[in-house]
mmCIF file of C-alpha atoms in Angstrom:
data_model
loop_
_atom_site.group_PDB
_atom_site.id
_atom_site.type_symbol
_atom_site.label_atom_id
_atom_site.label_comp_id
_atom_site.label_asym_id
_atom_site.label_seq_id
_atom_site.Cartn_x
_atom_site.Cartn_y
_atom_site.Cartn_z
ATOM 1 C CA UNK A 1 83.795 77.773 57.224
ATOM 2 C CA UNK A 2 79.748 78.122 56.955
ATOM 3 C CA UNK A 3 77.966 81.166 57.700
ATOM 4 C CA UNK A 4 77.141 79.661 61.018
ATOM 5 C CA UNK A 5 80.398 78.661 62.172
ATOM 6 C CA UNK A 6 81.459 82.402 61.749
ATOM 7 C CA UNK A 7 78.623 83.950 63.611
ATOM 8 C CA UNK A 8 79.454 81.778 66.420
ATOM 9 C CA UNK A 9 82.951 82.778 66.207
ATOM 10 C CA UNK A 10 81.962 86.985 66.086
ATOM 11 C CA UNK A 11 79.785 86.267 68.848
ATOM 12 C CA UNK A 12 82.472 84.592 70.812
ATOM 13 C CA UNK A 13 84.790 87.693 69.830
ATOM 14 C CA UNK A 14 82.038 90.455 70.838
ATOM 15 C CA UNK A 15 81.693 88.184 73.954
ATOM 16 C CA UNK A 16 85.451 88.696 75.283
ATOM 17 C CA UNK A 17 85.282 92.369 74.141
ATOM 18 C CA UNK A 18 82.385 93.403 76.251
ATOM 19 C CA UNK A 19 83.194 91.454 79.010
ATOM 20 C CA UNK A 20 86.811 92.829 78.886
ATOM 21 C CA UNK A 21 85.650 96.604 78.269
ATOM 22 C CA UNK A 22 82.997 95.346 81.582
ATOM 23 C CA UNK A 23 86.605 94.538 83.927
ATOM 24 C CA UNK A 24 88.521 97.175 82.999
ATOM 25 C CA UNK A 25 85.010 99.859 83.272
ATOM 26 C CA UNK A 26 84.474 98.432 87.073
ATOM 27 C CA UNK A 27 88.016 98.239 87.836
ATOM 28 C CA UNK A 28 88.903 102.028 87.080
ATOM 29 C CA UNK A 29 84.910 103.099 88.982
ATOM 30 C CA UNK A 30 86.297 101.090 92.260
ATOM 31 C CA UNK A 31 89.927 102.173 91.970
ATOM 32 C CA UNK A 32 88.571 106.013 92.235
ATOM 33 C CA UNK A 33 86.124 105.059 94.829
ATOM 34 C CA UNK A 34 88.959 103.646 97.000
ATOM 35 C CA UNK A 35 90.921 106.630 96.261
ATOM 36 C CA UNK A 36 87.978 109.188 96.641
ATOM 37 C CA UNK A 37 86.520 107.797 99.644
ATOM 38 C CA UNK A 38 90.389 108.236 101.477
ATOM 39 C CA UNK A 39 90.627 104.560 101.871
ATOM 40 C CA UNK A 40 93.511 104.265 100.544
ATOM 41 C CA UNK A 41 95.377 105.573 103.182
ATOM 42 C CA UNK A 42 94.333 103.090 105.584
ATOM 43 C CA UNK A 43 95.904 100.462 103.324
ATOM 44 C CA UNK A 44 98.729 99.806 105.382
ATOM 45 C CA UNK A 45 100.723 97.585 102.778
ATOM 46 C CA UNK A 46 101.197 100.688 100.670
ATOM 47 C CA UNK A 47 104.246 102.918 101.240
ATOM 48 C CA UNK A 48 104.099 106.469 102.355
ATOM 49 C CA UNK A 49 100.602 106.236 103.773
ATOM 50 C CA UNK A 50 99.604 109.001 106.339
ATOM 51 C CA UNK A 51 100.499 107.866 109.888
ATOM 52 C CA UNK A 52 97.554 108.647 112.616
ATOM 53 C CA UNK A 53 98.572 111.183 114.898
ATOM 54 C CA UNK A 54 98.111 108.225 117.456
ATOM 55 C CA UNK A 55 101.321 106.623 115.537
ATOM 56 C CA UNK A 56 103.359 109.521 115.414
ATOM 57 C CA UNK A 57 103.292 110.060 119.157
ATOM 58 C CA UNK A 58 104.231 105.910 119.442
ATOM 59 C CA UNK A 59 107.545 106.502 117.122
ATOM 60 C CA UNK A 60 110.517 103.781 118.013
ATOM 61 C CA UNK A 61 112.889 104.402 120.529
ATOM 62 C CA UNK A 62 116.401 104.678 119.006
ATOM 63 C CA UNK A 63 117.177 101.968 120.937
ATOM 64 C CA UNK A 64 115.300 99.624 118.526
ATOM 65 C CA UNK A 65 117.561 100.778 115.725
ATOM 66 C CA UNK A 66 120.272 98.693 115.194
ATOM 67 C CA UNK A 67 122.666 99.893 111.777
ATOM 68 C CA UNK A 68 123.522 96.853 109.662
ATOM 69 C CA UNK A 69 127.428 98.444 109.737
ATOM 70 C CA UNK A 70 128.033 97.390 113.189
ATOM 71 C CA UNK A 71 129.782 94.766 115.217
ATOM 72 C CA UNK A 72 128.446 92.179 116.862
ATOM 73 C CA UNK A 73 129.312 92.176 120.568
ATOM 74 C CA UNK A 74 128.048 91.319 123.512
ATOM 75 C CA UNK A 75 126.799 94.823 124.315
ATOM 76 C CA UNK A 76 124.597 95.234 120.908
ATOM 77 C CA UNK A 77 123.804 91.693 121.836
ATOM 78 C CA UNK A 78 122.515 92.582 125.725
ATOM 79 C CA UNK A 79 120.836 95.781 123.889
ATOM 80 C CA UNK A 80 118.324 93.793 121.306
ATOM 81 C CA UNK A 81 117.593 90.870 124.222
ATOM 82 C CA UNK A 82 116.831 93.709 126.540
ATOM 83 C CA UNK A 83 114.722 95.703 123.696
ATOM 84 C CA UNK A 84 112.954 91.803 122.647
ATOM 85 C CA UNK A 85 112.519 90.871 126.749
ATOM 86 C CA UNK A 86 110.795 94.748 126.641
ATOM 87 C CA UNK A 87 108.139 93.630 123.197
ATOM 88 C CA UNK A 88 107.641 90.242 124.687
ATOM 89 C CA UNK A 89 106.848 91.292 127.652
ATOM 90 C CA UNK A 90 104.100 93.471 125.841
ATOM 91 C CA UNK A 91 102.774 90.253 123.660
ATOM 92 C CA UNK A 92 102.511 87.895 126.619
ATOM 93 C CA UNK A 93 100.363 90.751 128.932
ATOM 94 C CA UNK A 94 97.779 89.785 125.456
ATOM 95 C CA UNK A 95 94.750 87.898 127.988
ATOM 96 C CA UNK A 96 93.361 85.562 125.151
ATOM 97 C CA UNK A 97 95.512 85.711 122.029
ATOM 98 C CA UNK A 98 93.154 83.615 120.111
ATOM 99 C CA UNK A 99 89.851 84.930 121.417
ATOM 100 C CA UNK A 100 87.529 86.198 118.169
ATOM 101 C CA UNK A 101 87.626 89.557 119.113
ATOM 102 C CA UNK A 102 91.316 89.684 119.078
ATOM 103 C CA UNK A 103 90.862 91.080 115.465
ATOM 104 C CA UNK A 104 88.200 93.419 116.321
ATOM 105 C CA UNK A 105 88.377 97.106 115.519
ATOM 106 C CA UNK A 106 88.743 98.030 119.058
ATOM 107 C CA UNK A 107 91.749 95.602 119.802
ATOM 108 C CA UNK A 108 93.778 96.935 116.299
ATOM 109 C CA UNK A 109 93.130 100.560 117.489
ATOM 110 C CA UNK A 110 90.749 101.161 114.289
#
């Protein structure tokens, strides 16, 4: 190759460098932002997150537990209907379910 060929090429090579070293720089700063700033424990998706006291007072009813050992009868049967009649109930009381402020801070509690 020419001398110009290979300057393009250790450009091109610098280029993906920097631009990596840029990614993983911005990625660590924002990952210890999120961390620092405690926002990471309103990231619901991640196990073990800190429950709002709020949350701990709202705990399921035993009821709502049903163990995967169990038979299927007509009284575990009458239990989950009545505990999914109770949760339904609670869904259809919503006035507008898709009103814009259905996701607002107020209505998730936030």
């Amino acid at each position: 190759m020419n001398e110009e060929g290979d300057k393009k090429n250790h450009n091109l090579l610098i280029l993906g460098l920097v631009s990596t070293a840029v990614a993983l720089i911005t990625t660590a700063v924002s990952v210890y932002v999120y961390h620092a700033s405690g926002d990471i424990y309103l990231d619901r998706s991640r196990p073990g997150f800190l429950p709002d006291e709020k949350e701990i007072e709202k705990e399921l009813k035993e009821d709502y537990k049903f163990s995967e050992n169990d038979e299927i009868n007509n009284d575990s049967l009458e239990n989950f209907l009545k505990n999914y009649k109770e949760v339904l109930d609670d869904l259809d009381k919503t006035p507008n379910p898709f009103a814009a402020d259905t996701l607002s801070n107020e209505s998730l509690d936030i």
